[in-house]
PDB file of C-alpha atoms in Angstrom:
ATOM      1  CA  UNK A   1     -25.176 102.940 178.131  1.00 97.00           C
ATOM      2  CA  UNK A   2     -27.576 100.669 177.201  1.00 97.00           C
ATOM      3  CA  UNK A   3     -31.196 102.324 177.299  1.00 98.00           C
ATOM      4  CA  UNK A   4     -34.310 100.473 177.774  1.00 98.00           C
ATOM      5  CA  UNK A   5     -38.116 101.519 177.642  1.00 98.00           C
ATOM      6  CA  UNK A   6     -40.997  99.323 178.154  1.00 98.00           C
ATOM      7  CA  UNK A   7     -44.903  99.730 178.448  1.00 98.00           C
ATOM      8  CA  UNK A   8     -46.290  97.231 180.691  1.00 98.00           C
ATOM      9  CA  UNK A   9     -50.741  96.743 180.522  1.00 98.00           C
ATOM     10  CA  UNK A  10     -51.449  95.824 183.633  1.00 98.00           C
ATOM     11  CA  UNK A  11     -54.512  94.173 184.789  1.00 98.00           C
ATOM     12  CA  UNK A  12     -57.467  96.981 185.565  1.00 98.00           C
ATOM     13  CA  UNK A  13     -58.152  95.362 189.014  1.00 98.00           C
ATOM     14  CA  UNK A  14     -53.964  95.635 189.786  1.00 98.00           C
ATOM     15  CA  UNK A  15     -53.395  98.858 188.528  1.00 98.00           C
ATOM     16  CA  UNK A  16     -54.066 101.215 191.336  1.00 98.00           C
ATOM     17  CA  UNK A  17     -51.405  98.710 193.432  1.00 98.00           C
ATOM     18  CA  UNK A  18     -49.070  98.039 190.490  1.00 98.00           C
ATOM     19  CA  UNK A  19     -46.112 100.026 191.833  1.00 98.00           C
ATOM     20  CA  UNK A  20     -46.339  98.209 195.162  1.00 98.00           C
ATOM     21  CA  UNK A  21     -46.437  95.416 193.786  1.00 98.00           C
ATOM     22  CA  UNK A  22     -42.844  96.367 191.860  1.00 98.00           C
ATOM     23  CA  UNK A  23     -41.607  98.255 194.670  1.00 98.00           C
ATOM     24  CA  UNK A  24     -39.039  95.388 195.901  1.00 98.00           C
ATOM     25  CA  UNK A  25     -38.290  94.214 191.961  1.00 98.00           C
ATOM     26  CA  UNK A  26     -37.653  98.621 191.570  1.00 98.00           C
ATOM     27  CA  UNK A  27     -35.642  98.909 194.532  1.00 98.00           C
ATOM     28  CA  UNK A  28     -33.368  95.791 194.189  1.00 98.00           C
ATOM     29  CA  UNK A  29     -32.427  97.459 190.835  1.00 98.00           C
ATOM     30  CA  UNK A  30     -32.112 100.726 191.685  1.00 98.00           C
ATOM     31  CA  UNK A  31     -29.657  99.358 194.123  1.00 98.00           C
ATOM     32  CA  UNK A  32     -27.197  97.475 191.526  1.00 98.00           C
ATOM     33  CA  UNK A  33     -23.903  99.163 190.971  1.00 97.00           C
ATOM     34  CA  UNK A  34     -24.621  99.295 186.871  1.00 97.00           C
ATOM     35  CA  UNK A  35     -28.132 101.001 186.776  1.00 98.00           C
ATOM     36  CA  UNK A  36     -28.082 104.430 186.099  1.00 98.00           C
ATOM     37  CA  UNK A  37     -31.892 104.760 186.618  1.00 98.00           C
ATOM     38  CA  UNK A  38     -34.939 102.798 186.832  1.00 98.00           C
ATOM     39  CA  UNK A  39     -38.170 104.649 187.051  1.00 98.00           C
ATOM     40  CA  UNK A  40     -41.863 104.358 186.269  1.00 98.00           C
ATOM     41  CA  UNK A  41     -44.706 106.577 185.091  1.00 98.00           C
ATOM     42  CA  UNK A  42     -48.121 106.049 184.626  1.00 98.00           C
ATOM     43  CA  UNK A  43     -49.995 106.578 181.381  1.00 98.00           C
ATOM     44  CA  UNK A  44     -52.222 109.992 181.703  1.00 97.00           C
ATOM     45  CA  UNK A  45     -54.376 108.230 178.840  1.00 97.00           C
ATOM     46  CA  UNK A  46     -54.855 105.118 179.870  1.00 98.00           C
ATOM     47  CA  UNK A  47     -54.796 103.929 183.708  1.00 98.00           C
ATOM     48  CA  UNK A  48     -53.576 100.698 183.065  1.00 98.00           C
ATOM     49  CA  UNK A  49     -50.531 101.311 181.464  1.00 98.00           C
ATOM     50  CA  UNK A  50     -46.830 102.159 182.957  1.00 98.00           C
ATOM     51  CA  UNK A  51     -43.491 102.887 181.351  1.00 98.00           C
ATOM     52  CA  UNK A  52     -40.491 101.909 182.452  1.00 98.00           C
ATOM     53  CA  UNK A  53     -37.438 104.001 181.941  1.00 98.00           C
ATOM     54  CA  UNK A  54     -34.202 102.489 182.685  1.00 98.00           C
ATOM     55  CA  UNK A  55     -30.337 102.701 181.681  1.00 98.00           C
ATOM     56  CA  UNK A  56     -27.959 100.466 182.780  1.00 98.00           C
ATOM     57  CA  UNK A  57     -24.080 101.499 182.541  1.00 97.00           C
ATOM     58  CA  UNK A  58     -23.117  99.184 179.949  1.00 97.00           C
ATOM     59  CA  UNK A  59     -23.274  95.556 178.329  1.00 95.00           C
ATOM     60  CA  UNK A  60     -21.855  93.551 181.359  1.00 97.00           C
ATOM     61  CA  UNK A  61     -24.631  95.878 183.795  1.00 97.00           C
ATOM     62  CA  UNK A  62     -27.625  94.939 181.723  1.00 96.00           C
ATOM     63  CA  UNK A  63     -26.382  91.025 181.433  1.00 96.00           C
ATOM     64  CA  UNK A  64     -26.301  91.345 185.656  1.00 97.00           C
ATOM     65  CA  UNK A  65     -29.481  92.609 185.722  1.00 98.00           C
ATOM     66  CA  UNK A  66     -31.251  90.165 184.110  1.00 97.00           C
ATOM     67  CA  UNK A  67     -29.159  87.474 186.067  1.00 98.00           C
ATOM     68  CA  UNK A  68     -30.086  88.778 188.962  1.00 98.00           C
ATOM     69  CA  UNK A  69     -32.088  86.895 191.375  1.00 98.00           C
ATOM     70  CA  UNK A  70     -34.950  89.646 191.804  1.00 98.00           C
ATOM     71  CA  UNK A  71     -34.696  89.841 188.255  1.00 98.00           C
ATOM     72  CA  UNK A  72     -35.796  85.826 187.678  1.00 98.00           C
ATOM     73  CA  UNK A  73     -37.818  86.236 190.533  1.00 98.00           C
ATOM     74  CA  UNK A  74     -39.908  89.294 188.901  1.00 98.00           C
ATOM     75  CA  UNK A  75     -40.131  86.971 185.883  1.00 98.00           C
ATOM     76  CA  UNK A  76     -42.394  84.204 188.195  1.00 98.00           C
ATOM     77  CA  UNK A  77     -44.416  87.362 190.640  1.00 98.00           C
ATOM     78  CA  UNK A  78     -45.391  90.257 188.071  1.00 98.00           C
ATOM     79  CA  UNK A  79     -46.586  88.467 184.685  1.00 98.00           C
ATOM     80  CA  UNK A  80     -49.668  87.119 186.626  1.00 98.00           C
ATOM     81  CA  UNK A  81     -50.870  91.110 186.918  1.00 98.00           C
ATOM     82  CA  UNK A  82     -50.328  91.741 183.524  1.00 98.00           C
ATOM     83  CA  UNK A  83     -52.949  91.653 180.791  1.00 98.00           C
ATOM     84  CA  UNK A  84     -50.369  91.161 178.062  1.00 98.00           C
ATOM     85  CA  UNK A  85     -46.672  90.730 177.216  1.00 98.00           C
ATOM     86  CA  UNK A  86     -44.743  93.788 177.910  1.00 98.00           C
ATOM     87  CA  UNK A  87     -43.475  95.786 174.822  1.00 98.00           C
ATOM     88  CA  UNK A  88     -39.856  96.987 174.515  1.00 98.00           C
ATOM     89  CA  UNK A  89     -37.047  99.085 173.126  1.00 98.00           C
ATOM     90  CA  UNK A  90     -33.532  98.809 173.768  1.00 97.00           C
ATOM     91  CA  UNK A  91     -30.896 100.017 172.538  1.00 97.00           C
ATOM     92  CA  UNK A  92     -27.095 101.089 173.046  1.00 96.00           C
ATOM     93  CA  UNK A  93     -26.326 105.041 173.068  1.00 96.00           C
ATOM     94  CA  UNK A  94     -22.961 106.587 173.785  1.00 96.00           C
ATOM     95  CA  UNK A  95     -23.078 108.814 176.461  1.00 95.00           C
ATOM     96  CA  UNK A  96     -23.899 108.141 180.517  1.00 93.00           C
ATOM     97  CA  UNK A  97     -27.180 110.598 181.292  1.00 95.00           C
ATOM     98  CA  UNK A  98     -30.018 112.555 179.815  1.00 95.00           C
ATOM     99  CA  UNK A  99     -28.869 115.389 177.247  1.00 95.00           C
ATOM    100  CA  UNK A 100     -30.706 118.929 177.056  1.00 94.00           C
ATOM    101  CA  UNK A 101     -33.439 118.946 175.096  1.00 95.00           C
ATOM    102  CA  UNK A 102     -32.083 122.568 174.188  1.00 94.00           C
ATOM    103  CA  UNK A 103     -35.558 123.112 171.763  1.00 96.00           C
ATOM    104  CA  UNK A 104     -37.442 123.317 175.140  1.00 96.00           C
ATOM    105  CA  UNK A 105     -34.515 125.397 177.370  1.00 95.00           C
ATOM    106  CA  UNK A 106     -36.229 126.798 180.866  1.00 94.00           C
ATOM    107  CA  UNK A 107     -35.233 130.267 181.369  1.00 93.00           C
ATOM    108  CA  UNK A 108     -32.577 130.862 183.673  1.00 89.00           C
ATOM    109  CA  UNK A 109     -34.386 131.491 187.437  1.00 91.00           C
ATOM    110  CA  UNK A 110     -32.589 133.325 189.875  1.00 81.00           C
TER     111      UNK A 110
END
């Protein structure tokens, strides 16, 4: 799958409102038959910051994504609520979901 995390600073006067103002960019992609997940959290640090979490299936899922018309039109709607460029990693791992993080097992509740 190919896994992708990005922090997005978002303008202090848009960041109460930023995930309405991603909800139809989120949903459209939560929606595509190659995206595994697509979620966002907010910084506990600092107010104006999210990260996005998102996996797409493989290669040819990730390439539709970004061709996607909510995709291109997310590219013209969000930068304008942004106070910089968004930062990224992404990268290709070989499996299809989260793994334990066995160093941190729950115990087992009835």
């Amino acid at each position: 799958m190919i896994f992708i995390t990005a922090k997005f600073r978002v303008l202090p006067e848009h960041a109460d409102r930023w995930p309405e103002i991603t909800r139809e960019f989120t949903e459209a992609t939560r929606a595509e038959p190659g995206c595994l997940w697509f979620d966002w959290s907010r910084s506990v640090e600092d107010p104006t910051e999210y990260v996005l979490v998102e996996a797409f299936r493989d290669d040819e899922a990730g390439a539709a994504h970004v061709q996607s018309g909510h995709f291109k039109q997310a590219q013209q709607t969000l930068p304008p609520h942004l106070a910089g460029t968004p930062r990224i990693v992404n990268t290709t791992v070989p499996q299809d979901d989260w793994s334990l993080l066995g160093e941190l097992a729950a115990p087992e509740r009835g």
